[in-house]
Short mmCIF file of C-alpha atoms and ligand atoms in Angstrom, two decimals:
data_model
loop_
_atom_site.label_atom_id
_atom_site.label_comp_id
_atom_site.label_asym_id
_atom_site.label_seq_id
_atom_site.Cartn_x
_atom_site.Cartn_y
_atom_site.Cartn_z
CA MET A 17 0.00 0.00 0.00
CA THR A 18 1.32 3.46 -0.93
CA LEU A 19 0.90 6.63 1.12
CA ALA A 20 -1.65 7.84 -1.46
CA ASP A 21 -3.62 4.56 -1.09
CA ALA A 22 -3.68 5.00 2.67
CA LEU A 23 -5.00 8.54 2.35
CA HIS A 24 -7.67 7.44 -0.13
CA GLN A 25 -8.78 4.68 2.21
CA ALA A 26 -9.05 7.17 5.06
CA ALA A 27 -11.10 9.52 2.87
CA ASP A 28 -13.41 6.62 1.99
CA ARG A 29 -13.90 6.03 5.72
CA GLY A 30 -15.01 9.67 5.99
CA LEU A 31 -11.89 11.28 7.46
CA ALA A 32 -11.17 14.91 6.63
CA ARG A 33 -8.16 15.22 4.33
CA LEU A 34 -6.10 17.36 6.71
CA ASP A 35 -6.82 15.04 9.66
CA ALA A 36 -5.76 12.01 7.61
CA GLN A 37 -2.55 13.72 6.50
CA LEU A 38 -1.64 14.68 10.07
CA LEU A 39 -2.39 11.19 11.39
CA LEU A 40 -0.39 9.56 8.60
CA LEU A 41 2.62 11.79 9.31
CA HIS A 42 2.27 10.88 13.00
CA ALA A 43 2.13 7.15 12.17
CA LEU A 44 5.31 7.64 10.14
CA GLY A 45 7.00 9.45 13.01
CA ARG A 46 7.23 12.66 10.99
CA ASP A 47 6.57 16.26 11.91
CA PRO A 48 3.04 17.65 11.32
CA GLY A 49 4.70 20.37 9.24
CA ASP A 50 5.82 17.75 6.70
CA ARG A 51 2.65 17.77 4.57
CA ALA A 52 4.64 18.84 1.51
CA TRP A 53 6.89 15.79 2.05
CA LEU A 54 3.77 13.62 2.11
CA LEU A 55 2.60 14.94 -1.24
CA ALA A 56 6.05 14.50 -2.78
CA HIS A 57 6.24 10.88 -1.53
CA ASP A 58 2.73 9.68 -2.22
CA THR A 59 3.96 6.71 -4.26
CA ASP A 60 6.21 5.49 -1.40
CA THR A 61 5.19 2.22 0.22
CA LEU A 62 3.68 2.58 3.68
CA PRO A 63 5.53 0.17 6.00
CA VAL A 64 3.21 -2.39 7.59
CA PRO A 65 3.70 -1.22 11.22
CA ALA A 66 2.95 2.38 10.19
CA GLN A 67 -0.07 1.11 8.28
CA ALA A 68 -1.44 -0.55 11.41
CA ALA A 69 -0.73 2.54 13.50
CA PHE A 70 -2.45 4.75 10.92
CA GLN A 71 -5.54 2.51 10.81
CA ALA A 72 -5.80 2.61 14.60
CA LEU A 73 -5.48 6.40 14.65
CA CYS A 74 -8.13 6.75 11.93
CA THR A 75 -10.52 4.56 13.91
CA ARG A 76 -10.05 6.68 17.03
CA ARG A 77 -10.57 9.85 14.98
CA MET A 78 -13.77 8.39 13.50
CA HIS A 79 -14.98 7.92 17.08
CA GLY A 80 -14.56 11.63 17.70
CA GLU A 81 -11.21 11.87 19.49
CA PRO A 82 -9.67 15.26 18.76
CA VAL A 83 -6.68 15.13 16.41
CA ALA A 84 -4.67 16.98 19.05
CA TYR A 85 -5.11 14.10 21.54
CA LEU A 86 -4.06 11.58 18.88
CA LEU A 87 -0.95 13.57 18.02
CA GLY A 88 -0.35 14.45 21.68
CA HIS A 89 0.19 18.13 21.00
CA LYS A 90 -1.45 21.28 19.72
CA GLU A 91 0.03 24.52 18.48
CA PHE A 92 -1.25 27.61 20.25
CA HIS A 93 -0.03 31.16 19.73
CA GLY A 94 3.28 29.92 18.37
CA LEU A 95 3.89 27.40 21.16
CA VAL A 96 3.62 23.63 20.87
CA LEU A 97 1.68 22.39 23.90
CA ALA A 98 1.36 18.78 25.01
CA VAL A 99 -2.32 17.92 25.41
CA ASP A 100 -4.30 14.85 26.35
CA ALA A 101 -7.75 13.97 27.64
CA ARG A 102 -7.05 15.71 30.99
CA VAL A 103 -7.39 19.14 29.35
CA LEU A 104 -9.46 20.99 26.78
CA VAL A 105 -7.74 21.27 23.40
CA PRO A 106 -6.62 24.90 23.02
CA ARG A 107 -8.69 26.57 20.28
CA PRO A 108 -7.43 29.16 17.78
CA ASP A 109 -10.34 31.39 18.96
CA THR A 110 -8.59 31.74 22.31
CA GLU A 111 -5.62 33.41 20.61
CA THR A 112 -7.93 36.44 20.36
CA LEU A 113 -7.92 36.66 24.16
CA VAL A 114 -4.12 36.35 24.28
CA ASP A 115 -3.62 39.06 21.64
CA TRP A 116 -5.99 41.38 23.48
CA ALA A 117 -4.26 40.75 26.81
CA LEU A 118 -0.83 41.39 25.25
CA ALA A 119 -2.00 44.68 23.74
CA LEU A 120 -3.38 45.90 27.08
CA LEU A 121 -0.29 44.73 28.98
CA ALA A 122 2.11 46.40 26.53
CA PRO A 123 2.47 49.67 28.51
CA LEU A 124 2.81 47.91 31.89
CA PRO A 125 6.28 46.91 33.10
CA ALA A 126 6.44 43.49 34.83
CA PRO A 127 2.66 43.04 35.03
CA ALA A 128 1.07 40.58 37.47
CA VAL A 129 -1.40 38.36 35.60
CA LEU A 130 -3.68 35.59 36.84
CA ASP A 131 -5.11 32.92 34.50
CA LEU A 132 -8.17 31.09 35.84
CA GLY A 133 -8.94 27.56 34.64
CA THR A 134 -5.65 27.27 32.83
CA GLY A 135 -6.08 23.70 31.54
CA SER A 136 -3.01 22.93 29.42
CA GLY A 137 -1.59 26.32 30.46
CA ALA A 138 -2.21 27.70 26.96
CA ILE A 139 -3.13 31.30 27.80
CA ALA A 140 -0.73 31.69 30.72
CA LEU A 141 2.22 30.22 28.81
CA ALA A 142 1.52 32.27 25.67
CA LEU A 143 1.49 35.43 27.81
CA LEU A 144 4.64 34.48 29.66
CA HIS A 145 6.37 33.54 26.41
CA ARG A 146 5.69 37.00 24.96
CA ARG A 147 6.13 38.85 28.26
CA PRO A 148 9.02 37.19 30.09
CA ASP A 149 9.00 40.09 32.55
CA ALA A 150 5.45 39.28 33.67
CA GLU A 151 4.55 37.44 36.84
CA VAL A 152 1.96 34.90 35.73
CA GLU A 153 0.03 32.58 38.02
CA ALA A 154 -2.20 29.86 36.58
CA VAL A 155 -5.03 28.32 38.56
CA ASP A 156 -7.11 25.22 37.90
CA HIS A 157 -9.41 23.19 40.12
CA SER A 158 -8.24 20.01 38.39
CA ALA A 159 -4.98 18.52 39.67
CA ASP A 160 -4.84 16.53 36.42
CA ALA A 161 -4.97 19.70 34.33
CA LEU A 162 -2.30 21.34 36.50
CA ALA A 163 -0.01 18.37 35.85
CA VAL A 164 -0.37 18.98 32.10
CA ALA A 165 0.25 22.72 32.51
CA ARG A 166 3.27 22.06 34.76
CA ALA A 167 4.81 19.71 32.20
CA ASN A 168 4.22 22.24 29.42
CA ALA A 169 5.80 25.04 31.45
CA ALA A 170 8.82 22.85 32.25
CA ARG A 171 9.29 21.73 28.64
CA LEU A 172 9.05 25.33 27.39
CA GLY A 173 11.30 26.59 30.18
CA LEU A 174 8.73 29.18 31.28
CA PRO A 175 8.53 30.01 34.99
CA LEU A 176 4.76 29.64 35.42
CA ARG A 177 3.38 29.58 38.97
CA LEU A 178 0.62 27.00 39.38
CA ARG A 179 -2.02 26.70 42.06
CA GLU A 180 -4.92 24.31 42.61
CA ALA A 181 -8.10 26.26 43.37
CA SER A 182 -11.60 26.98 42.19
CA TRP A 183 -11.63 30.34 40.39
CA LEU A 184 -10.47 33.05 42.80
CA GLU A 185 -10.56 30.99 45.97
CA GLY A 186 -7.38 31.73 47.94
CA ALA A 187 -6.04 34.12 45.29
CA ALA A 188 -3.89 37.11 46.17
CA ALA A 189 -5.17 40.66 45.66
CA GLY A 190 -3.75 43.36 43.41
CA TRP A 191 -3.54 41.60 40.02
CA GLN A 192 -3.17 43.94 37.07
CA MET A 193 -5.01 41.49 34.86
CA ILE A 194 -7.16 38.42 35.32
CA VAL A 195 -7.83 36.32 32.22
CA SER A 196 -9.97 33.25 31.81
CA ASN A 197 -11.39 30.87 29.26
CA PRO A 198 -13.86 29.19 31.60
CA PRO A 199 -16.47 26.58 30.70
CA TYR A 200 -19.32 28.40 28.98
CA VAL A 201 -21.39 25.88 27.04
CA ALA A 202 -25.00 25.50 28.20
CA GLN A 203 -25.45 22.04 29.68
CA ALA A 204 -28.22 21.15 27.20
CA ASP A 205 -26.30 22.45 24.16
CA PRO A 206 -26.30 19.71 21.47
CA HIS A 207 -22.75 20.86 20.55
CA LEU A 208 -21.54 19.03 23.70
CA ALA A 209 -22.34 15.71 22.02
CA ASP A 210 -19.45 16.38 19.60
CA LEU A 211 -17.05 17.06 22.45
CA THR A 212 -17.44 13.95 24.59
CA HIS A 213 -13.70 13.22 24.63
CA GLU A 214 -12.80 16.52 26.31
CA PRO A 215 -13.35 17.12 30.05
CA ARG A 216 -16.98 18.14 30.54
CA SER A 217 -15.93 20.23 33.54
CA ALA A 218 -13.93 22.42 31.12
CA LEU A 219 -16.89 22.91 28.78
CA ALA A 220 -20.32 22.99 30.44
CA ALA A 221 -21.46 25.66 32.88
CA GLY A 222 -25.08 25.42 33.96
CA ALA A 223 -28.38 26.02 32.20
CA ASP A 224 -27.27 29.09 30.24
CA GLY A 225 -23.51 28.41 30.20
CA LEU A 226 -22.87 31.51 32.28
CA ASP A 227 -22.49 29.97 35.76
CA ASP A 228 -18.70 30.20 35.91
CA LEU A 229 -18.53 33.55 34.12
CA ARG A 230 -20.93 34.94 36.77
CA THR A 231 -18.76 33.56 39.57
CA ILE A 232 -15.58 35.03 38.12
CA VAL A 233 -17.13 38.47 37.49
CA ALA A 234 -18.46 38.51 41.06
CA GLN A 235 -15.17 37.43 42.64
CA ALA A 236 -12.67 39.36 40.51
CA PRO A 237 -13.08 42.90 41.93
CA ALA A 238 -11.67 41.88 45.32
CA HIS A 239 -8.52 40.59 43.60
CA LEU A 240 -7.80 43.28 41.00
CA ALA A 241 -5.58 46.31 41.38
CA ALA A 242 -7.22 49.66 40.69
CA GLY A 243 -7.29 49.93 36.90
CA GLY A 244 -6.78 46.16 36.55
CA TRP A 245 -8.40 44.28 33.68
CA LEU A 246 -10.69 41.28 33.64
CA LEU A 247 -10.76 39.57 30.22
CA LEU A 248 -13.10 36.64 29.62
CA GLU A 249 -13.67 34.28 26.73
CA HIS A 250 -17.30 33.27 26.21
CA GLY A 251 -19.68 31.64 23.74
CA TRP A 252 -20.64 33.05 20.35
CA ASP A 253 -23.96 34.39 21.66
CA GLN A 254 -22.91 35.48 25.16
CA ALA A 255 -21.10 38.78 24.53
CA GLN A 256 -24.02 41.01 25.45
CA ALA A 257 -24.77 38.98 28.59
CA VAL A 258 -21.13 39.10 29.71
CA ARG A 259 -20.85 42.84 29.04
CA THR A 260 -23.95 43.34 31.15
CA LEU A 261 -22.51 41.21 33.98
CA LEU A 262 -19.28 43.23 33.90
CA ALA A 263 -21.04 46.60 33.79
CA GLN A 264 -23.42 45.65 36.60
CA ALA A 265 -20.47 44.59 38.75
CA GLY A 266 -18.96 48.07 38.31
CA PHE A 267 -16.37 47.41 35.60
CA THR A 268 -15.69 50.33 33.27
CA GLY A 269 -14.66 50.52 29.62
CA VAL A 270 -16.50 47.27 29.03
CA THR A 271 -15.95 46.03 25.50
CA SER A 272 -15.67 42.89 23.38
CA GLN A 273 -13.23 41.49 20.85
CA ARG A 274 -14.02 39.44 17.76
CA ASP A 275 -12.32 36.16 16.87
CA LEU A 276 -11.05 35.21 13.41
CA ALA A 277 -14.57 34.22 12.38
CA GLY A 278 -15.81 37.72 13.26
CA ILE A 279 -17.67 36.49 16.36
CA GLU A 280 -17.55 38.50 19.59
CA ARG A 281 -15.50 35.90 21.47
CA CYS A 282 -14.22 37.71 24.54
CA SER A 283 -15.33 40.59 26.69
CA GLY A 284 -13.64 42.53 29.40
CA GLY A 285 -13.47 45.64 31.46
CA ARG A 286 -11.39 47.57 33.91
CA TRP A 287 -11.83 47.60 37.65
CA PRO A 288 -11.84 51.27 38.64
CA GLY A 289 -10.67 50.62 42.20
CA PRO A 290 -12.39 50.53 45.55
CA LEU A 291 -13.48 54.18 45.67
CA ALA A 292 -15.35 54.11 42.42
CA SER A 293 -16.92 50.74 43.12
CA PRO A 294 -20.64 50.99 43.93
CA ALA A 295 -20.25 48.22 46.51
CA HIS A 296 -17.72 50.28 48.45
CA LEU A 297 -19.46 53.65 48.34
CA PRO A 298 -20.73 54.78 51.71
CA PRO A 299 -24.49 54.47 52.08
CA LYS A 300 -26.62 57.56 51.32
CA SER A 301 -23.92 59.10 49.17
CA GLY A 302 -26.47 60.18 46.61
CA PRO A 303 -26.81 58.42 43.31
CA ILE A 304 -24.76 55.27 43.63
CA SER A 305 -23.18 55.73 40.25
CA ALA A 306 -24.05 56.68 36.74
CA PRO A 307 -25.45 53.72 34.85
CA PRO A 308 -22.44 51.74 33.73
CA GLN A 309 -21.60 52.43 30.13
CA VAL A 310 -21.53 49.44 27.88
CA PHE A 311 -19.41 49.67 24.78
CA GLY A 312 -19.67 47.15 22.09
CA SER A 313 -20.37 46.70 18.48
CA ASN A 314 -23.37 44.41 18.57
CA PRO A 315 -25.61 45.91 15.87
CA ASP A 316 -28.66 44.47 17.63
CA ASN A 317 -27.88 46.43 20.74
CA PRO A 318 -26.03 49.64 20.13
CA SER A 319 -26.09 50.66 23.82
N1 LIG B 13 -14.94 27.03 22.44
C1 LIG B 13 -15.23 25.71 22.94
C2 LIG B 13 -16.27 25.05 22.10
O1 LIG B 13 -17.38 25.51 22.04
C3 LIG B 13 -15.68 25.75 24.38
C4 LIG B 13 -14.57 26.18 25.26
C5 LIG B 13 -15.05 26.55 26.62
O2 LIG B 13 -16.12 26.17 27.08
N2 LIG B 13 -14.29 27.34 27.26
O3 LIG B 13 -15.99 24.08 21.46
#
């Protein structure tokens, strides 16, 4: 059997062409970047052991295992991260959050940044990689996920601090930025059926998918420095809801960022500090505050 035959067989079984190419390269012990090599060698014979390995990988892929788990790694924001079933596969959409965070951190020397629900460590490590002067702490409630993040940090030689906790439980105060890609899929969302191989605790968050986002927005003010940012990834249809949560909690400059598909994928705001926070104003101080301004570009809601 030639390499081309193997790829045809995989296509006949219903595998996407790119998936089949990546799995075949993996079975051959080659780099995922070697797709050009594959095309140039499509009349080569596929050795029998590699053929068996490729068939097994294709079967697992047909059963819905993410390609990243089968390869054992995923590229994220220029870093190669080891991933397995203990963590969510980092999505390209989440690079939007990293780019936004980097832009906001640019003027701050040695910023202190907290990443909540770090999983593989993707966001925290991408930030640390680009901002070696930053102090980055990554939190996850899953010891399994932290083990993956720790191994990634060690392999990349990045000095990430890791801590096992649920959201902001036990966190220090005074962070200049808190970032998170929490679970945000509604528990009845049919989309979850396609994601059964990834940890459900990293995906689903209550009836409307907003349970963890609500918790983080409620807890963050006590842990942010005055002027500190809270940046949150959320679902394709949750931007308005998250902006409202942030504004109601007293965040200012609330706004959203679009991912590569043009979807409002993350929202965030700035904590003005204790004096400007409605919760900290003395009672009977007149109007508690002007209605929080919500910025955003949702054409359905220009408020
Ligand atoms: N973006 C992922 C998906 O819908 C979900 C990630 C998350 O819940 N944080 O496939």
